[in-house]
């Protein structure tokens, strides 16, 4: 940061403020985390200067001896971490990765199945106004109204009816584990390509806490910055028979020069995830999420699917009489960051939905455990139950800060 301050004091000041926000607040957005200082150093390194269109050993630019070695290390570590046959570490982020998979393996207009956005899916899983929904004929499955969980018999019936060329399993706002084997069985029954989007749970899978789809699925993609705790980016893993198509779709199909500074960050993060401590971190994420879910239920929060298997909790605030947008805004003001979020069968809008989405990766990285989850649930309850009480909010903001300062943030403290 010593170079930024004199060169651009305004940006320096804003980064300092953001540092303070990250240090003094509780980060509950389930897709966010704190990378290590080592990952950040790689991402801010001179590797940003280099163009390297192509793949290791087959580039369109000279001077690749170091870049090729870095990208190969990232690939090898990802293979080891997930047991994948083939890995492409170049996707800039999750949406380009999913788009590359579709571009590689489908024709425009083909039928695909994906989880509906307001039932926990992603915009790239067939939202009608998104590229995925416009370019392909997405049939969207939903969660069961009573259980809040995916009913695999409904998925099977839809698959038999629509005969999709591809079935996408995965989520951004679904608190339960996925039955990968059942998904694969259904895909095989209808002759569909199976694609898993493990962006949210990749860290839990790498840490051995949740079952991996990699042995079963044709293609598995993940972002690298969520529970996996790497830099902002993504990767695609696939069976060898899809490798050529996937690589061609990423480059030159969709992307140009890969971001090798980020790929170096990915290599470091995968190395970190191969360390035994990563398993402890992954287990604690789930333990914390379960503790937080139970503590919220005790305080009258209505959780979609009544709990969680993962790092993620989705709460419907209808019974609390506070819309998700207001809850997010007021919690922001006390230093607790989470998402407003639609809940399945929501009667409100995405910009002002009924629920909130929260999770435990970032607080776990800071070293918080079950006692802190109890404190967090208490603050959530006190703020939401007293949504207009600004004096109480000021007091809680101080309590939050005091607790947070006891837990260092990697790369900041
Ligand atoms: N935007 C991510 C999330 O917050 O879950 C998904 O891409």
Short mmCIF file of C-alpha atoms and ligand atoms in Angstrom, two decimals:
data_model
loop_
_atom_site.label_atom_id
_atom_site.label_comp_id
_atom_site.label_asym_id
_atom_site.label_seq_id
_atom_site.Cartn_x
_atom_site.Cartn_y
_atom_site.Cartn_z
CA UNK A 1 0.00 0.00 0.00
CA UNK A 2 3.01 2.33 0.39
CA UNK A 3 2.96 3.12 -3.34
CA UNK A 4 -0.77 3.89 -3.52
CA UNK A 5 -0.84 6.51 -0.76
CA UNK A 6 1.24 9.20 -2.49
CA UNK A 7 0.06 8.31 -5.99
CA UNK A 8 -3.67 8.18 -5.35
CA UNK A 9 -4.65 9.33 -1.85
CA UNK A 10 -8.38 9.02 -2.57
CA UNK A 11 -8.19 5.33 -3.50
CA UNK A 12 -5.78 4.78 -0.60
CA UNK A 13 -8.26 6.33 1.81
CA UNK A 14 -11.14 4.20 0.51
CA UNK A 15 -9.09 1.01 0.79
CA UNK A 16 -8.18 1.98 4.37
CA UNK A 17 -11.86 2.53 5.17
CA UNK A 18 -12.72 -0.84 3.66
CA UNK A 19 -9.96 -2.45 5.71
CA UNK A 20 -11.48 -0.94 8.82
CA UNK A 21 -14.97 -2.14 7.82
CA UNK A 22 -13.67 -5.67 7.27
CA UNK A 23 -11.80 -5.65 10.58
CA UNK A 24 -14.51 -4.13 12.78
CA UNK A 25 -17.55 -5.87 11.33
CA UNK A 26 -18.96 -9.37 11.17
CA UNK A 27 -18.95 -10.74 7.62
CA UNK A 28 -21.86 -13.12 7.16
CA UNK A 29 -22.26 -13.00 3.36
CA UNK A 30 -21.92 -16.74 2.64
CA UNK A 31 -20.05 -16.21 -0.63
CA UNK A 32 -17.37 -14.00 0.94
CA UNK A 33 -14.23 -14.86 2.82
CA UNK A 34 -10.77 -13.53 3.70
CA UNK A 35 -7.90 -14.80 1.56
CA UNK A 36 -4.45 -15.18 3.02
CA UNK A 37 -1.84 -12.44 2.66
CA UNK A 38 0.08 -14.83 0.39
CA UNK A 39 -2.85 -15.09 -2.04
CA UNK A 40 -3.25 -11.32 -2.03
CA UNK A 41 0.45 -10.77 -2.70
CA UNK A 42 0.30 -13.04 -5.76
CA UNK A 43 -2.79 -11.23 -7.05
CA UNK A 44 -1.07 -7.87 -6.63
CA UNK A 45 2.20 -9.06 -8.16
CA UNK A 46 4.05 -8.28 -11.41
CA UNK A 47 2.29 -11.27 -13.00
CA UNK A 48 -0.45 -8.79 -13.89
CA UNK A 49 1.91 -7.47 -16.59
CA UNK A 50 1.92 -10.64 -18.66
CA UNK A 51 -0.21 -11.81 -21.59
CA UNK A 52 -0.45 -15.57 -22.04
CA UNK A 53 -3.29 -16.46 -24.40
CA UNK A 54 -3.37 -20.20 -24.90
CA UNK A 55 -2.41 -22.96 -22.50
CA UNK A 56 0.90 -24.09 -20.94
CA UNK A 57 3.23 -25.16 -23.76
CA UNK A 58 0.87 -23.73 -26.44
CA UNK A 59 0.82 -19.94 -26.07
CA UNK A 60 0.46 -17.15 -28.59
CA UNK A 61 2.97 -14.90 -26.78
CA UNK A 62 6.64 -15.38 -25.89
CA UNK A 63 8.25 -15.21 -22.45
CA UNK A 64 6.06 -17.88 -20.87
CA UNK A 65 8.57 -19.99 -18.94
CA UNK A 66 7.44 -18.75 -15.53
CA UNK A 67 3.77 -18.36 -16.42
CA UNK A 68 3.55 -21.93 -17.77
CA UNK A 69 5.13 -23.27 -14.59
CA UNK A 70 2.70 -21.31 -12.40
CA UNK A 71 -0.39 -22.40 -14.36
CA UNK A 72 0.77 -26.03 -14.30
CA UNK A 73 1.22 -25.89 -10.53
CA UNK A 74 -2.31 -24.51 -10.14
CA UNK A 75 -3.68 -27.30 -12.35
CA UNK A 76 -1.74 -30.06 -10.57
CA UNK A 77 -2.76 -28.86 -7.10
CA UNK A 78 -6.44 -28.59 -8.14
CA UNK A 79 -6.30 -32.13 -9.54
CA UNK A 80 -4.85 -33.40 -6.29
CA UNK A 81 -7.31 -31.48 -4.14
CA UNK A 82 -10.43 -32.70 -5.93
CA UNK A 83 -9.21 -35.85 -7.69
CA UNK A 84 -10.15 -34.35 -11.06
CA UNK A 85 -9.08 -35.81 -14.42
CA UNK A 86 -8.77 -32.46 -16.17
CA UNK A 87 -8.72 -28.89 -14.82
CA UNK A 88 -8.94 -25.50 -16.52
CA UNK A 89 -7.94 -22.71 -14.12
CA UNK A 90 -8.45 -19.81 -16.55
CA UNK A 91 -12.13 -18.82 -16.08
CA UNK A 92 -12.30 -15.24 -14.84
CA UNK A 93 -15.19 -16.03 -12.51
CA UNK A 94 -18.22 -18.26 -11.97
CA UNK A 95 -20.50 -16.84 -14.65
CA UNK A 96 -17.89 -17.07 -17.44
CA UNK A 97 -17.08 -20.61 -16.25
CA UNK A 98 -20.70 -21.72 -16.49
CA UNK A 99 -21.12 -19.96 -19.83
CA UNK A 100 -17.99 -21.73 -21.14
CA UNK A 101 -19.40 -25.11 -20.08
CA UNK A 102 -22.66 -24.45 -21.95
CA UNK A 103 -20.76 -23.10 -24.97
CA UNK A 104 -18.53 -26.19 -24.99
CA UNK A 105 -21.18 -28.86 -24.67
CA UNK A 106 -24.49 -27.47 -25.93
CA UNK A 107 -25.96 -25.88 -29.04
CA UNK A 108 -28.02 -22.73 -28.63
CA UNK A 109 -31.61 -23.67 -27.91
CA UNK A 110 -30.78 -27.02 -26.31
CA UNK A 111 -32.81 -28.06 -23.27
CA UNK A 112 -31.07 -27.83 -19.89
CA UNK A 113 -32.32 -28.26 -16.33
CA UNK A 114 -31.25 -25.92 -13.53
CA UNK A 115 -32.45 -24.82 -10.09
CA UNK A 116 -34.65 -21.71 -10.24
CA UNK A 117 -32.99 -18.52 -8.96
CA UNK A 118 -35.48 -17.77 -6.19
CA UNK A 119 -35.29 -21.40 -5.06
CA UNK A 120 -31.54 -21.16 -4.57
CA UNK A 121 -30.11 -21.40 -8.10
CA UNK A 122 -27.90 -18.88 -9.89
CA UNK A 123 -28.48 -16.42 -12.72
CA UNK A 124 -26.39 -18.71 -14.94
CA UNK A 125 -28.67 -21.66 -14.14
CA UNK A 126 -31.33 -20.44 -16.55
CA UNK A 127 -32.73 -17.12 -15.32
CA UNK A 128 -34.97 -16.05 -18.24
CA UNK A 129 -33.46 -12.54 -18.50
CA UNK A 130 -29.85 -13.80 -18.32
CA UNK A 131 -27.68 -15.15 -21.15
CA UNK A 132 -28.23 -18.72 -19.91
CA UNK A 133 -32.02 -18.35 -20.02
CA UNK A 134 -32.02 -16.62 -23.39
CA UNK A 135 -29.52 -18.84 -25.21
CA UNK A 136 -30.78 -22.20 -23.96
CA UNK A 137 -34.14 -23.75 -23.24
CA UNK A 138 -33.87 -24.01 -19.46
CA UNK A 139 -36.39 -26.08 -17.55
CA UNK A 140 -36.22 -24.86 -13.97
CA UNK A 141 -36.77 -27.15 -11.01
CA UNK A 142 -37.89 -25.86 -7.61
CA UNK A 143 -37.61 -26.89 -3.99
CA UNK A 144 -40.53 -28.59 -2.26
CA UNK A 145 -42.94 -26.09 -0.71
CA UNK A 146 -43.22 -27.97 2.60
CA UNK A 147 -39.65 -29.10 3.19
CA UNK A 148 -37.73 -26.34 1.41
CA UNK A 149 -35.55 -29.12 -0.03
CA UNK A 150 -35.00 -30.41 -3.57
CA UNK A 151 -37.28 -33.40 -4.18
CA UNK A 152 -35.28 -35.77 -6.37
CA UNK A 153 -38.46 -37.51 -7.59
CA UNK A 154 -39.68 -34.17 -9.00
CA UNK A 155 -36.28 -33.65 -10.65
CA UNK A 156 -36.51 -37.12 -12.16
CA UNK A 157 -40.05 -36.59 -13.47
CA UNK A 158 -39.03 -33.29 -15.09
CA UNK A 159 -35.98 -34.92 -16.63
CA UNK A 160 -38.06 -37.79 -18.05
CA UNK A 161 -40.59 -35.31 -19.43
CA UNK A 162 -38.15 -32.80 -20.98
CA UNK A 163 -35.18 -35.04 -21.87
CA UNK A 164 -32.57 -32.33 -21.25
CA UNK A 165 -29.17 -32.47 -22.90
CA UNK A 166 -27.64 -31.24 -19.64
CA UNK A 167 -28.62 -31.19 -15.97
CA UNK A 168 -27.05 -28.54 -13.74
CA UNK A 169 -26.94 -29.25 -10.00
CA UNK A 170 -25.70 -26.61 -7.62
CA UNK A 171 -26.81 -23.45 -5.88
CA UNK A 172 -26.13 -20.04 -4.42
CA UNK A 173 -28.86 -19.94 -1.80
CA UNK A 174 -29.73 -23.51 -0.85
CA UNK A 175 -28.76 -24.56 2.68
CA UNK A 176 -28.76 -28.33 2.18
CA UNK A 177 -26.31 -30.86 0.83
CA UNK A 178 -26.94 -32.19 -2.69
CA UNK A 179 -27.54 -35.83 -3.54
CA UNK A 180 -24.90 -35.97 -6.30
CA UNK A 181 -25.29 -39.72 -6.91
CA UNK A 182 -29.03 -39.36 -7.46
CA UNK A 183 -28.52 -36.42 -9.83
CA UNK A 184 -26.00 -38.44 -11.81
CA UNK A 185 -28.37 -41.45 -11.91
CA UNK A 186 -31.13 -39.23 -13.32
CA UNK A 187 -28.75 -37.64 -15.85
CA UNK A 188 -27.67 -41.12 -16.98
CA UNK A 189 -31.28 -42.30 -17.22
CA UNK A 190 -32.13 -39.54 -19.71
CA UNK A 191 -28.71 -39.39 -21.39
CA UNK A 192 -27.90 -35.89 -20.10
CA UNK A 193 -24.50 -34.38 -19.38
CA UNK A 194 -24.13 -33.83 -15.62
CA UNK A 195 -22.76 -30.49 -14.46
CA UNK A 196 -22.18 -29.56 -10.82
CA UNK A 197 -21.74 -25.97 -9.68
CA UNK A 198 -19.97 -26.29 -6.32
CA UNK A 199 -19.01 -22.61 -6.08
CA UNK A 200 -20.42 -22.26 -2.58
CA UNK A 201 -19.30 -25.55 -1.08
CA UNK A 202 -15.95 -26.22 -2.80
CA UNK A 203 -14.07 -25.56 0.45
CA UNK A 204 -16.30 -27.94 2.37
CA UNK A 205 -15.83 -30.59 -0.32
CA UNK A 206 -12.05 -30.07 -0.49
CA UNK A 207 -11.97 -30.26 3.33
CA UNK A 208 -13.81 -33.59 3.30
CA UNK A 209 -16.92 -32.27 5.07
CA UNK A 210 -19.36 -32.75 2.19
CA UNK A 211 -19.39 -35.43 -0.48
CA UNK A 212 -17.75 -34.53 -3.78
CA UNK A 213 -19.50 -34.76 -7.16
CA UNK A 214 -16.12 -34.94 -8.94
CA UNK A 215 -15.95 -38.78 -9.08
CA UNK A 216 -19.44 -38.99 -10.60
CA UNK A 217 -20.11 -35.86 -12.64
CA UNK A 218 -19.01 -35.12 -16.19
CA UNK A 219 -18.19 -31.50 -15.38
CA UNK A 220 -17.75 -29.71 -12.06
CA UNK A 221 -17.08 -26.01 -11.77
CA UNK A 222 -16.39 -23.76 -8.84
CA UNK A 223 -15.48 -20.22 -8.05
CA UNK A 224 -12.28 -20.03 -6.06
CA UNK A 225 -13.06 -17.22 -3.62
CA UNK A 226 -15.89 -18.55 -1.46
CA UNK A 227 -15.41 -21.39 1.06
CA UNK A 228 -12.32 -22.39 -0.95
CA UNK A 229 -10.78 -19.10 0.26
CA UNK A 230 -8.71 -18.28 -2.81
CA UNK A 231 -8.70 -15.24 -5.08
CA UNK A 232 -11.74 -14.04 -7.02
CA UNK A 233 -11.96 -16.42 -9.98
CA UNK A 234 -13.12 -19.87 -11.04
CA UNK A 235 -12.07 -23.20 -12.48
CA UNK A 236 -13.64 -26.03 -14.42
CA UNK A 237 -12.93 -29.71 -13.72
CA UNK A 238 -14.09 -32.41 -16.11
CA UNK A 239 -13.65 -35.94 -17.31
CA UNK A 240 -10.88 -36.30 -19.86
CA UNK A 241 -13.33 -36.85 -22.73
CA UNK A 242 -14.69 -33.29 -22.29
CA UNK A 243 -11.28 -31.65 -21.78
CA UNK A 244 -10.70 -30.44 -25.32
CA UNK A 245 -14.18 -28.96 -25.70
CA UNK A 246 -13.98 -27.19 -22.32
CA UNK A 247 -10.52 -25.76 -22.99
CA UNK A 248 -11.54 -24.52 -26.44
CA UNK A 249 -14.68 -22.92 -25.05
CA UNK A 250 -12.75 -21.03 -22.35
CA UNK A 251 -10.07 -19.91 -24.82
CA UNK A 252 -10.57 -18.81 -27.55
CA UNK A 253 -14.32 -19.42 -27.35
CA UNK A 254 -15.11 -16.99 -24.58
CA UNK A 255 -12.02 -15.44 -23.04
CA UNK A 256 -8.78 -13.88 -24.20
CA UNK A 257 -5.70 -13.54 -22.03
CA UNK A 258 -5.92 -15.42 -18.74
CA UNK A 259 -5.27 -13.50 -15.53
CA UNK A 260 -2.04 -15.20 -14.49
CA UNK A 261 -1.66 -13.11 -11.33
CA UNK A 262 -4.98 -14.56 -10.20
CA UNK A 263 -3.97 -18.05 -11.37
CA UNK A 264 -0.89 -17.74 -9.12
CA UNK A 265 -3.26 -16.81 -6.29
CA UNK A 266 -5.34 -19.89 -7.11
CA UNK A 267 -2.21 -22.08 -7.00
CA UNK A 268 -1.36 -20.72 -3.55
CA UNK A 269 -4.92 -21.17 -2.28
CA UNK A 270 -5.04 -24.77 -3.54
CA UNK A 271 -1.74 -25.38 -1.76
CA UNK A 272 -3.25 -23.97 1.42
CA UNK A 273 -6.32 -26.18 1.00
CA UNK A 274 -4.05 -29.24 0.73
CA UNK A 275 -2.69 -28.53 4.22
CA UNK A 276 -4.24 -30.54 7.09
CA UNK A 277 -5.43 -27.34 8.87
CA UNK A 278 -7.82 -26.70 6.00
CA UNK A 279 -9.87 -29.75 7.04
CA UNK A 280 -10.26 -28.27 10.54
CA UNK A 281 -11.36 -24.93 9.07
CA UNK A 282 -13.86 -26.66 6.74
CA UNK A 283 -15.38 -28.71 9.56
CA UNK A 284 -15.66 -25.62 11.77
CA UNK A 285 -17.53 -23.73 9.03
CA UNK A 286 -20.24 -26.39 9.14
CA UNK A 287 -20.19 -26.61 12.96
CA UNK A 288 -20.55 -22.83 13.16
CA UNK A 289 -23.38 -22.78 10.61
CA UNK A 290 -25.28 -25.44 12.55
CA UNK A 291 -24.70 -23.58 15.83
CA UNK A 292 -25.82 -20.28 14.30
CA UNK A 293 -28.89 -21.92 12.73
CA UNK A 294 -29.91 -23.49 16.07
CA UNK A 295 -29.30 -20.24 17.95
CA UNK A 296 -31.45 -18.36 15.40
CA UNK A 297 -34.24 -20.95 15.61
CA UNK A 298 -34.24 -20.61 19.40
CA UNK A 299 -34.90 -16.90 18.83
CA UNK A 300 -37.87 -17.52 16.57
CA UNK A 301 -36.20 -17.25 13.17
CA UNK A 302 -37.93 -19.26 10.48
CA UNK A 303 -35.22 -21.03 8.47
CA UNK A 304 -35.83 -22.35 4.98
CA UNK A 305 -35.55 -26.18 5.19
CA UNK A 306 -35.39 -25.74 8.98
CA UNK A 307 -31.59 -25.69 9.15
CA UNK A 308 -28.43 -26.24 7.22
CA UNK A 309 -25.96 -28.94 6.16
CA UNK A 310 -23.48 -26.47 4.78
CA UNK A 311 -22.10 -23.00 5.51
CA UNK A 312 -25.30 -21.24 4.47
CA UNK A 313 -28.52 -20.24 6.20
CA UNK A 314 -31.61 -18.77 4.57
CA UNK A 315 -34.12 -17.13 6.91
CA UNK A 316 -37.65 -16.01 6.02
CA UNK A 317 -38.31 -12.85 8.07
CA UNK A 318 -42.06 -12.70 7.33
CA UNK A 319 -42.93 -13.75 10.89
CA UNK A 320 -40.61 -11.04 12.23
CA UNK A 321 -42.46 -8.35 10.25
CA UNK A 322 -39.20 -6.98 8.82
CA UNK A 323 -38.47 -7.20 5.08
CA UNK A 324 -35.06 -8.49 4.00
CA UNK A 325 -33.97 -5.14 2.56
CA UNK A 326 -34.57 -3.25 5.79
CA UNK A 327 -32.91 -6.02 7.82
CA UNK A 328 -29.82 -5.89 5.59
CA UNK A 329 -29.61 -2.07 5.80
CA UNK A 330 -30.01 -1.82 9.56
CA UNK A 331 -27.66 -4.75 10.23
CA UNK A 332 -25.13 -3.04 7.95
CA UNK A 333 -25.33 0.00 10.20
CA UNK A 334 -24.31 -2.08 13.24
CA UNK A 335 -21.44 -3.76 11.39
CA UNK A 336 -23.12 -7.06 10.50
CA UNK A 337 -23.08 -7.72 6.75
CA UNK A 338 -25.38 -10.25 5.09
CA UNK A 339 -27.63 -10.45 2.02
CA UNK A 340 -31.27 -9.63 1.59
CA UNK A 341 -32.53 -12.65 -0.34
CA UNK A 342 -35.65 -14.11 -1.85
CA UNK A 343 -36.98 -17.23 -0.22
CA UNK A 344 -38.69 -20.03 -2.19
CA UNK A 345 -42.20 -18.99 -3.30
CA UNK A 346 -41.46 -15.41 -2.21
CA UNK A 347 -44.35 -12.99 -2.66
CA UNK A 348 -42.02 -9.98 -2.52
CA UNK A 349 -39.47 -8.77 -5.10
CA UNK A 350 -35.73 -9.61 -5.47
CA UNK A 351 -34.79 -6.01 -4.54
CA UNK A 352 -37.05 -6.08 -1.48
CA UNK A 353 -37.45 -9.76 -0.65
CA UNK A 354 -38.75 -11.59 2.41
CA UNK A 355 -35.51 -13.17 3.55
CA UNK A 356 -31.88 -12.89 4.45
CA UNK A 357 -28.99 -15.15 3.42
CA UNK A 358 -26.05 -15.60 5.74
CA UNK A 359 -23.16 -17.96 6.31
CA UNK A 360 -20.06 -18.76 8.29
CA UNK A 361 -16.96 -18.99 6.04
CA UNK A 362 -15.53 -15.55 6.85
CA UNK A 363 -16.20 -15.65 10.59
CA UNK A 364 -14.67 -19.13 10.72
CA UNK A 365 -11.53 -17.90 8.96
CA UNK A 366 -11.21 -15.30 11.73
CA UNK A 367 -11.30 -18.08 14.33
CA UNK A 368 -14.82 -17.56 15.67
CA UNK A 369 -16.52 -20.63 17.12
CA UNK A 370 -19.84 -21.71 18.68
CA UNK A 371 -19.87 -19.10 21.52
CA UNK A 372 -19.50 -16.31 18.96
CA UNK A 373 -22.32 -17.83 16.87
CA UNK A 374 -24.58 -17.52 19.91
CA UNK A 375 -23.56 -13.86 20.26
CA UNK A 376 -24.19 -13.22 16.55
CA UNK A 377 -27.66 -14.81 16.73
CA UNK A 378 -28.40 -12.61 19.72
CA UNK A 379 -27.38 -9.43 17.86
CA UNK A 380 -29.40 -10.48 14.80
CA UNK A 381 -32.43 -11.00 17.02
CA UNK A 382 -32.03 -7.78 19.02
CA UNK A 383 -31.58 -5.67 15.87
CA UNK A 384 -34.42 -7.27 13.91
CA UNK A 385 -36.79 -7.26 16.89
CA UNK A 386 -35.99 -3.57 17.52
CA UNK A 387 -35.59 -2.37 13.96
CA UNK A 388 -36.40 1.30 14.71
CA UNK A 389 -34.36 1.59 17.95
CA UNK A 390 -31.31 3.55 16.78
CA UNK A 391 -29.94 3.98 20.33
CA UNK A 392 -29.85 0.19 20.68
CA UNK A 393 -28.22 -0.10 17.24
CA UNK A 394 -25.42 2.27 18.31
CA UNK A 395 -24.82 0.17 21.42
CA UNK A 396 -24.79 -3.08 19.44
CA UNK A 397 -22.36 -1.60 16.91
CA UNK A 398 -19.89 -1.07 19.76
CA UNK A 399 -20.41 -4.62 21.07
CA UNK A 400 -19.87 -6.03 17.56
CA UNK A 401 -16.67 -4.03 17.12
CA UNK A 402 -15.33 -5.08 20.51
CA UNK A 403 -15.85 -8.76 19.71
CA UNK A 404 -14.45 -8.46 16.17
CA UNK A 405 -11.22 -6.81 17.28
CA UNK A 406 -10.41 -9.99 19.25
CA UNK A 407 -10.33 -11.97 15.99
CA UNK A 408 -7.63 -10.97 13.51
CA UNK A 409 -8.38 -10.85 9.81
CA UNK A 410 -5.79 -12.64 7.64
CA UNK A 411 -4.02 -10.22 5.38
CA UNK A 412 -5.10 -7.23 7.45
CA UNK A 413 -3.91 -7.82 11.03
N1 LIG B 1 -22.81 -13.89 -6.33
C1 LIG B 1 -22.54 -15.18 -5.76
C2 LIG B 1 -23.15 -15.34 -4.42
O1 LIG B 1 -23.14 -14.38 -3.67
O2 LIG B 1 -23.61 -16.42 -4.08
C3 LIG B 1 -22.92 -16.27 -6.67
O3 LIG B 1 -22.31 -16.06 -7.87
#
